[in-house]
Short mmCIF file of C-alpha atoms in Angstrom, two decimals:
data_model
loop_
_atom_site.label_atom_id
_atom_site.label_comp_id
_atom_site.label_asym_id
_atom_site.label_seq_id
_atom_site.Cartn_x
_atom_site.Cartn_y
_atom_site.Cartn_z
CA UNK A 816 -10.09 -0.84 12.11
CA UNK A 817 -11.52 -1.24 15.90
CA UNK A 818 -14.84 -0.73 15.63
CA UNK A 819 -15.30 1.88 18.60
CA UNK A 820 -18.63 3.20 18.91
CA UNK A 821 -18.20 6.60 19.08
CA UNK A 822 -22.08 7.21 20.38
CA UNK A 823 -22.89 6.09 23.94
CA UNK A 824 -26.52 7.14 25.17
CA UNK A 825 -26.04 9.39 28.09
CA UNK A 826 -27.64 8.47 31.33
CA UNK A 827 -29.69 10.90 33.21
CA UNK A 828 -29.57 11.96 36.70
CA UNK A 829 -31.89 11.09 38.97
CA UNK A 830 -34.05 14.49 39.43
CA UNK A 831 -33.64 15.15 34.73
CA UNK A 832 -35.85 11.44 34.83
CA UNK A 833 -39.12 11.65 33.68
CA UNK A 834 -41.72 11.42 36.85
CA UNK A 835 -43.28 8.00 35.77
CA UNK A 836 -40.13 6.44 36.24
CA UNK A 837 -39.27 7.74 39.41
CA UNK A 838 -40.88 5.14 42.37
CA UNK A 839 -38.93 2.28 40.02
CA UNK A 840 -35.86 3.52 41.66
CA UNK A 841 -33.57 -0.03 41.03
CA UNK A 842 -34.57 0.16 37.10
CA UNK A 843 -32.28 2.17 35.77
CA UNK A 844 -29.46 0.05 36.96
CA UNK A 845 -31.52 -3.14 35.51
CA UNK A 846 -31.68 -0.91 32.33
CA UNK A 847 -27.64 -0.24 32.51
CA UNK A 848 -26.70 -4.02 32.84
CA UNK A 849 -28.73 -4.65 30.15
CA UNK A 850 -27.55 -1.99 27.83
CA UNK A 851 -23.73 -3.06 28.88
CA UNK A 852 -24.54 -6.86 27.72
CA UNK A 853 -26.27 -6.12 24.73
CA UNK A 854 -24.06 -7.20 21.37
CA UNK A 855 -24.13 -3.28 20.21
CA UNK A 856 -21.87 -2.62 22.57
CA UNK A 857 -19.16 -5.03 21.38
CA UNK A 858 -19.99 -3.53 18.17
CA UNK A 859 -18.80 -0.19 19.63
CA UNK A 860 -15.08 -1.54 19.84
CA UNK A 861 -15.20 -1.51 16.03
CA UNK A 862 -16.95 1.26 14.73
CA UNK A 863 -13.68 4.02 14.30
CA UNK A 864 -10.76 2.94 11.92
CA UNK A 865 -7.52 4.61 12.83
CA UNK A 866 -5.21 4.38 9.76
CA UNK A 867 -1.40 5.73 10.58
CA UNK A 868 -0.54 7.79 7.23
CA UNK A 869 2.59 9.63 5.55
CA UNK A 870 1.19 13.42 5.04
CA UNK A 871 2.60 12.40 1.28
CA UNK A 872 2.88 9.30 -0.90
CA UNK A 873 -0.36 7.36 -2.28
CA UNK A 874 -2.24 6.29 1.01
CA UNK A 875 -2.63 9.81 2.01
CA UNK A 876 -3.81 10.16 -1.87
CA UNK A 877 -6.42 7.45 -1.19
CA UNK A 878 -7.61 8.74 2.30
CA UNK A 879 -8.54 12.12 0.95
CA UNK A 880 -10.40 10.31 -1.55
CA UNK A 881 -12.30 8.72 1.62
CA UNK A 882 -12.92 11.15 3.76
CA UNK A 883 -14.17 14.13 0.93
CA UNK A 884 -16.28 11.61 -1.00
CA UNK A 885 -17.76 10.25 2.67
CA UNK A 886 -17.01 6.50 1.30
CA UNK A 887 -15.83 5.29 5.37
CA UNK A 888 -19.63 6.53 5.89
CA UNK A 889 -21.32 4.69 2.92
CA UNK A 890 -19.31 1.60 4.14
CA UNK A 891 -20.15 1.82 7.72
CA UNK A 892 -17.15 2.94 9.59
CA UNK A 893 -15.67 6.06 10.73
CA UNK A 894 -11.78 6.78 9.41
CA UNK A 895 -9.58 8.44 11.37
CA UNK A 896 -6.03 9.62 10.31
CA UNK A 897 -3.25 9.27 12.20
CA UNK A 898 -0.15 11.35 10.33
CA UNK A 899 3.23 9.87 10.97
CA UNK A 900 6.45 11.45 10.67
CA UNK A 901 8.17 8.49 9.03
CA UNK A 902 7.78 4.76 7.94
CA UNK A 903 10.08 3.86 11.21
CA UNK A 904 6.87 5.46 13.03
CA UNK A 905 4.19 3.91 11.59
CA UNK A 906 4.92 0.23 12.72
CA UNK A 907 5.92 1.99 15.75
CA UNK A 908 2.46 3.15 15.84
CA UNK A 909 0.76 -0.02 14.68
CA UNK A 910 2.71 -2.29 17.47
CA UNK A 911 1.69 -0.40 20.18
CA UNK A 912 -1.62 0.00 19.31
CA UNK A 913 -1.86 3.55 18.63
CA UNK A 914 -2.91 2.93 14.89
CA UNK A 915 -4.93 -0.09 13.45
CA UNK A 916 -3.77 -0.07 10.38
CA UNK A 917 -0.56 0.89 8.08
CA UNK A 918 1.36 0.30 4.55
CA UNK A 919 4.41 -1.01 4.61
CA UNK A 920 6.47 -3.73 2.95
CA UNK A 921 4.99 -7.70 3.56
CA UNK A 922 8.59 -8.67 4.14
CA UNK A 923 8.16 -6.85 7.32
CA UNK A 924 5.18 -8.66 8.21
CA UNK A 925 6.81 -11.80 7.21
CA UNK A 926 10.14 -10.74 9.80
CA UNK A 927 7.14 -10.39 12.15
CA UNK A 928 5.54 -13.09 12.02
CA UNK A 929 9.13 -15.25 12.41
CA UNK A 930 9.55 -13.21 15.56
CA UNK A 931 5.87 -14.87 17.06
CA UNK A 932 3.71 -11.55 16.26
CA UNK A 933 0.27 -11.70 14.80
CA UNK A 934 0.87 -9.33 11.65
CA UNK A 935 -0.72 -9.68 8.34
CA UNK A 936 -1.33 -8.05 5.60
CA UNK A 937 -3.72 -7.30 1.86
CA UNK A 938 -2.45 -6.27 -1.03
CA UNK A 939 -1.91 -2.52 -1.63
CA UNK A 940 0.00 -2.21 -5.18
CA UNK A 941 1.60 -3.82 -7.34
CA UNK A 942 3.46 -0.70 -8.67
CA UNK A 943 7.48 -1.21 -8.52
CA UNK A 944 10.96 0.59 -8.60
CA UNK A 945 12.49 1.71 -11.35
CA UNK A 946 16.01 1.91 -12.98
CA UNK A 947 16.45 4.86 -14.41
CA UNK A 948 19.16 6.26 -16.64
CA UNK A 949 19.56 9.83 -18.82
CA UNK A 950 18.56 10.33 -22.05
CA UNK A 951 21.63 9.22 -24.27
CA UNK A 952 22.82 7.09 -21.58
CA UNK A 953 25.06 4.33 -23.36
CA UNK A 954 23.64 2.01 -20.76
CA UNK A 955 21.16 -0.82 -22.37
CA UNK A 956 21.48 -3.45 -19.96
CA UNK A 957 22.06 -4.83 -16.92
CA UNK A 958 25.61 -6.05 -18.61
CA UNK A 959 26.27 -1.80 -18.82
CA UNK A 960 26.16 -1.32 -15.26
CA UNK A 961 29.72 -2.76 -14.89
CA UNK A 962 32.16 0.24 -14.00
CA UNK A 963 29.30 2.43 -14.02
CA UNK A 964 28.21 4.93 -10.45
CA UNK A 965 24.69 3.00 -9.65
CA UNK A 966 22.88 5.16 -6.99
CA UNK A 967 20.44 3.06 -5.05
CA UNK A 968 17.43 4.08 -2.65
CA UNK A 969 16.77 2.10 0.62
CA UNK A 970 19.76 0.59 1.08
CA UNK A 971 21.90 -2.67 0.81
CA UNK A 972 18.67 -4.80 1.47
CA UNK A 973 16.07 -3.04 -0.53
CA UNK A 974 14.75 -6.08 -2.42
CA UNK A 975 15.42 -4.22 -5.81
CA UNK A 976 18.79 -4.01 -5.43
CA UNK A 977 19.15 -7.66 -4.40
CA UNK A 978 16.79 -8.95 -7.35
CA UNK A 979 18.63 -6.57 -9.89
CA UNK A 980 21.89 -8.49 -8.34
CA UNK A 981 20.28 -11.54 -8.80
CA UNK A 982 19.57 -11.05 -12.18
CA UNK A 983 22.75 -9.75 -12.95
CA UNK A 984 24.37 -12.81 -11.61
CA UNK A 985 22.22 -15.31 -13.40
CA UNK A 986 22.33 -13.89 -16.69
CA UNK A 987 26.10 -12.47 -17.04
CA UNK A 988 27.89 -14.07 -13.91
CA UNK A 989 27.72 -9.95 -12.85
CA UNK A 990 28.73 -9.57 -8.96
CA UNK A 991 27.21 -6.03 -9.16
CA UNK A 992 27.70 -5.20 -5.61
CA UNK A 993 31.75 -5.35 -7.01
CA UNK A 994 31.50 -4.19 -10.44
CA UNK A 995 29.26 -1.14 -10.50
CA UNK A 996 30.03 1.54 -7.67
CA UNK A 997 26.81 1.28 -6.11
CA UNK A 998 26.34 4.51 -4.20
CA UNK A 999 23.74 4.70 -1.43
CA UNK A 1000 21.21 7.75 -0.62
CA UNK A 1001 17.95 9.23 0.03
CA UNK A 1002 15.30 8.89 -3.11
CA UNK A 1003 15.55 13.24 -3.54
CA UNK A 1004 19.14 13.53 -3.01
CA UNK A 1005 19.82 10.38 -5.46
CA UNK A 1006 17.89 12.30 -7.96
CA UNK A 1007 18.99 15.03 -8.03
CA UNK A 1008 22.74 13.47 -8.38
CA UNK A 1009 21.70 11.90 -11.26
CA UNK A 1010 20.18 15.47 -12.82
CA UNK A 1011 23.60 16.44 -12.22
CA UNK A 1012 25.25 13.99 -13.97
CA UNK A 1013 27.06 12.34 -11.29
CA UNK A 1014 25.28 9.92 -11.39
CA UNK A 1015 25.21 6.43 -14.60
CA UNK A 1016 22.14 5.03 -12.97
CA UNK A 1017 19.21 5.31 -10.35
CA UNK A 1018 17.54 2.02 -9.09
CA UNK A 1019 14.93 4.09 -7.12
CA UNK A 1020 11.16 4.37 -5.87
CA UNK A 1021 8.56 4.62 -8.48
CA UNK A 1022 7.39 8.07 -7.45
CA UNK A 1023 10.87 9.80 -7.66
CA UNK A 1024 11.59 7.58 -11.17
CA UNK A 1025 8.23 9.43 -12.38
CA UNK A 1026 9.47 12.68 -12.34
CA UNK A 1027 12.82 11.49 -14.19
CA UNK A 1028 10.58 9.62 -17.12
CA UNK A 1029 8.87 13.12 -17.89
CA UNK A 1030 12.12 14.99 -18.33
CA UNK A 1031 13.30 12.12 -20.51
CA UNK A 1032 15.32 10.18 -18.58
CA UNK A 1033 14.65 6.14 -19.42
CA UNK A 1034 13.46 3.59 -17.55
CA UNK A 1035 15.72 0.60 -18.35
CA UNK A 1036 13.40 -1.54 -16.15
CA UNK A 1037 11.35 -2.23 -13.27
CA UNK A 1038 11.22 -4.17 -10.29
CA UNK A 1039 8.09 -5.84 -12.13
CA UNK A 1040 10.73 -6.56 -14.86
CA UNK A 1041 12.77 -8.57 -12.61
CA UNK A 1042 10.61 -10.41 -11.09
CA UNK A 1043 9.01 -11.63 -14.54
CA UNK A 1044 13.11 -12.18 -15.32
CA UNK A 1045 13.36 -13.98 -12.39
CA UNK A 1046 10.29 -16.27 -13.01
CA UNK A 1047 8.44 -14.85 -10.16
CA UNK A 1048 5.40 -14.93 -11.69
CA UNK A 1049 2.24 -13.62 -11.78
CA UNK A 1050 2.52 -10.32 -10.90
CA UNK A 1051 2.66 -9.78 -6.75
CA UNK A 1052 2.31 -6.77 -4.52
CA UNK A 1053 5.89 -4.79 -3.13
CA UNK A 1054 3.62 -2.92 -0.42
CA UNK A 1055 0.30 -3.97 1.29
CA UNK A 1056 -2.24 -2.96 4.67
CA UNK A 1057 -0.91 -4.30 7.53
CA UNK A 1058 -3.06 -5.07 10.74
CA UNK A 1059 -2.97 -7.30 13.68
CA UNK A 1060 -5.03 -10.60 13.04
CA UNK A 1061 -6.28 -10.25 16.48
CA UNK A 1062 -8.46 -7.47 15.27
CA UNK A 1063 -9.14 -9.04 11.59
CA UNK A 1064 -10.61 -12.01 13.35
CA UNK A 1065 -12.75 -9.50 16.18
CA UNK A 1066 -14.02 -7.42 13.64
CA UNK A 1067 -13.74 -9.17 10.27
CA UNK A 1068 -16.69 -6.70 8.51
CA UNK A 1069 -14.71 -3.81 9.32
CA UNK A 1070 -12.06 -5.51 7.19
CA UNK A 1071 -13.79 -5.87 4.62
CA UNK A 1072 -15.41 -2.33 4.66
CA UNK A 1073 -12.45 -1.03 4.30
CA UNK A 1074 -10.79 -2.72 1.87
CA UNK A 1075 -13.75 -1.81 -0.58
CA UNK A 1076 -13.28 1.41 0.40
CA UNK A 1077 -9.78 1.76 -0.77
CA UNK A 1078 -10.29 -0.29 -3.68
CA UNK A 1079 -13.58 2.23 -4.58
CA UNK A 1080 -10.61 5.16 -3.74
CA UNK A 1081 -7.68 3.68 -5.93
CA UNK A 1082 -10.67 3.50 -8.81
CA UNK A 1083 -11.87 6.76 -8.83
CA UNK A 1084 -8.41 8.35 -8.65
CA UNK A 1085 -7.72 6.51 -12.21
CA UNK A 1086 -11.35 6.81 -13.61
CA UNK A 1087 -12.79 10.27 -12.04
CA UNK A 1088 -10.79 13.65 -13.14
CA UNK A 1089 -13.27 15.71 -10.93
CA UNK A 1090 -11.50 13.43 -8.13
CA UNK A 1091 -7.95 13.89 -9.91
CA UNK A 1092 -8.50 17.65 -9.61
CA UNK A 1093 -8.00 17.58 -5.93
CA UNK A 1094 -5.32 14.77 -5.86
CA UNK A 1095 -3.16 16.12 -8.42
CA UNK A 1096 -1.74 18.97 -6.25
CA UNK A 1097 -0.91 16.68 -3.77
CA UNK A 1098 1.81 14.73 -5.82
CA UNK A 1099 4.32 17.44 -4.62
CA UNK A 1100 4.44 18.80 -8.43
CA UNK A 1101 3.14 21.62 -10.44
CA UNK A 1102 3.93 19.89 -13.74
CA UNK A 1103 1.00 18.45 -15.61
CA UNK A 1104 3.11 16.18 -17.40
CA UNK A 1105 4.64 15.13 -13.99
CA UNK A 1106 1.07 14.58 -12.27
CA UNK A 1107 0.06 12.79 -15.60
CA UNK A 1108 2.65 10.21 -15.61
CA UNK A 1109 2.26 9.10 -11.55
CA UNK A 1110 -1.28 9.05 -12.02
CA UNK A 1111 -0.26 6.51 -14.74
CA UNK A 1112 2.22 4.74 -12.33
CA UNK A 1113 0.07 4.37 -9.65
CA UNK A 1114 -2.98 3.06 -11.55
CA UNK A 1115 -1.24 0.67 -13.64
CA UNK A 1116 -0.27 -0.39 -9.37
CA UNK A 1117 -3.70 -1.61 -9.20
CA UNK A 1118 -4.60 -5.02 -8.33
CA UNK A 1119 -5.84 -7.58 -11.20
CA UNK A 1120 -6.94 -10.73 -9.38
CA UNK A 1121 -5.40 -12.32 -6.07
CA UNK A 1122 -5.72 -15.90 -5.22
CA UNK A 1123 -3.65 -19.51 -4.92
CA UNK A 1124 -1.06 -18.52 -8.05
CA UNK A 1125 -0.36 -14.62 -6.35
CA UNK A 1126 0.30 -16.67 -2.81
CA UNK A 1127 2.48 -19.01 -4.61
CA UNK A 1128 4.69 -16.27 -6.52
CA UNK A 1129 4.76 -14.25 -3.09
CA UNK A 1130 5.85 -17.73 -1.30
CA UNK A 1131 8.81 -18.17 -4.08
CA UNK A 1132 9.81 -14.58 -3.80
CA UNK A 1133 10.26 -15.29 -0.04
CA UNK A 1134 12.43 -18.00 -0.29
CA UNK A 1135 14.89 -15.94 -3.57
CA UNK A 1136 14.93 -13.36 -0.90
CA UNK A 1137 15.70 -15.71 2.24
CA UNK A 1138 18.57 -17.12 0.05
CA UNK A 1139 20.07 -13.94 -1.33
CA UNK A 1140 19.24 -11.46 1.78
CA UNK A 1141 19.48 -13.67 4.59
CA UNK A 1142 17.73 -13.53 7.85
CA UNK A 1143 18.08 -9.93 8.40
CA UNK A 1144 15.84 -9.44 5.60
CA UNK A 1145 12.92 -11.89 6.44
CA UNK A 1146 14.00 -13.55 9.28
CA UNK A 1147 14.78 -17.13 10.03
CA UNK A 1148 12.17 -18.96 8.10
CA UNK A 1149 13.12 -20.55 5.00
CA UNK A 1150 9.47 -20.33 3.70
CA UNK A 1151 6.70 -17.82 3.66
CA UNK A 1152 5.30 -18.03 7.22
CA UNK A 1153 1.70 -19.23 7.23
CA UNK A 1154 -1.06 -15.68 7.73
CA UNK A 1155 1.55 -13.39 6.09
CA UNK A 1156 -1.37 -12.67 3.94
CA UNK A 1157 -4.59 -12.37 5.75
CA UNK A 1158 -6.58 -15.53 3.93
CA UNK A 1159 -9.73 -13.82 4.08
CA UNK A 1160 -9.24 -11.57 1.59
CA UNK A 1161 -10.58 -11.66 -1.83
CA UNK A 1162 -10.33 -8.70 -4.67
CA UNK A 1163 -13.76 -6.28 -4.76
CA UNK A 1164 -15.54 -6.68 -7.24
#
């Protein structure tokens, strides 16, 4: 989101001037100082938007969006598209500068932000995880997990995981980390365990637990579920847009520009099938029914209001976290450190 101007008049040479100006031979240096003290050249350093992207998964869905409808254009900023390989290389690309803006979990930010860095984020989606299980799974409950082969994506500290273990806890003194066999994997290779039946249960991304749902598989619950469960309430966002605060406070239109233009992207996606005819390939599936259902998912994601009642949830979700993850999942802090969310955002109309 540095506004770079990407159009600098070029200066003539000498003998391409017009004749008039010629005997003024110290002008054109008067005119140069000028031009390099003039405030449109501070708006140069904001006028490109370099966004560090996943060739797949929903930002990339919303960027297309931008650039084929022009909307950067209409809102006064130039997007460019940085892909990454990985997640690991998109913070890699935000902290060094390379990219000014990402997606990527707020704990991060929050870890961040412990550490003495500037990070903060906006909202992206409110779209969670999923527990899946097959069609005539005897599993109803959390209390059915016991015994049962649990395969998990992201790890021992994705905050699923710990909130389902949470939950499990709470409600039927369930130490599920000892009495499931929690197994885990990569999101594809997960699934396709539990296709093969060696697999009870898959606490997984929403966009692999999409695919499951239309080939009958049920979601038990989500990570929406537990946090209502939990009494983290209302609703709050898993993933948001993470930039430096440095360049939110330099260039706080360009902000804003942009996050109407992503919220104008997420909306036509959900309200425009012309626009759904060019994002649906790009889900990675030929299967209407498949591209029906995370079309579904990720517009049921989208953001219903955001102000003091959002921060507080996000601020009590922090501290569950703190207690149940420890430092290695948010760092030190035993509350929400102050900027985690930029304060100057408010929802588009």
């Amino acid at each position: 989101m540095r506004l770079i101007l990407r159009f600098i008049p070029t200066l003539k040479t000498r003998s391409e001037r017009p004749r008039k100006f010629a005997p003024h031979r110290r002008r054109p240096w008067l005119y140069l100082a000028a031009l390099m003290c003039l405030p449109f050249s501070a708006h140069a350093a904001a006028s490109q938007l370099t966004i560090g992207a996943l060739a797949y998964g929903t930002l990339n869905w919303e960027l297309t969006v931008v650039e084929r409808e022009g909307l950067d254009k209409q809102h006064g900023f130039d997007l460019k598209i940085r892909e990454l390989a990985n997640p690991q290389a998109g913070r890699i690309a935000l902290q060094s500068g390379s990219a000014d803006l990402i997606v990527t979990d707020w704990l991060w930010v929050a870890r961040q932000r412990n550490r003495g860095s500037d990070f903060t984020v906006i909202p992206y989606s409110l779209t969670h995880g999923a527990l899946v299980v097959p069609p005539e799974s005897p599993i109803r409950s959390i209390r059915d997990l016991a015994g049962r082969r649990l395969g998990i994506a992201g790890g021992a500290l994705d905050k699923n995981w710990l909130l389902l273990q949470a939950l499990a806890q709470q409600r039927h003194q369930l130490n599920l980390a000892e009495d499931s066999r929690p197994v885990f994997g990569a999101p594809p290779l997960l699934s396709q365990q539990l296709l093969r039946g060696r697999m009870d249960a898959l606490l997984t991304y929403w966009h692999y637990a999409a695919p499951l749902e239309a080939k009958g598989y049920r979601r038990l619950l989500t990570g929406g579920d537990l946090l209502e469960a939990l009494d983290v309430t209302p609703p709050i966002p898993t993933l948001g847009y993470v930039f430096r605060q440095t360049f939110a406070e330099r260039a706080p239109d360009t902000v804003e520009a942009f996050w109407n233009t992503a919220f104008q992207a997420k909306q036509a996606i959900c309200t425009d099938d012309r626009v759904w005819s060019y994002i649906a390939p790009m889900t990675g599936s030929e299967d209407s029914d498949v591209q029906a259902l995370l079309r579904r998912r990720y517009c049921e994601g989208r953001l219903q209001s955001w102000g003091e009642r959002e921060l507080q949830a996000a601020a009590k979700l922090y501290r569950l976290l703190h207690r149940i993850g420890g430092e290695q999942l948010t760092g030190p802090a035993e509350e929400l450190p102050e900027g985690t969310f930029w304060p100057g955002f408010t929802l588009p109309n």
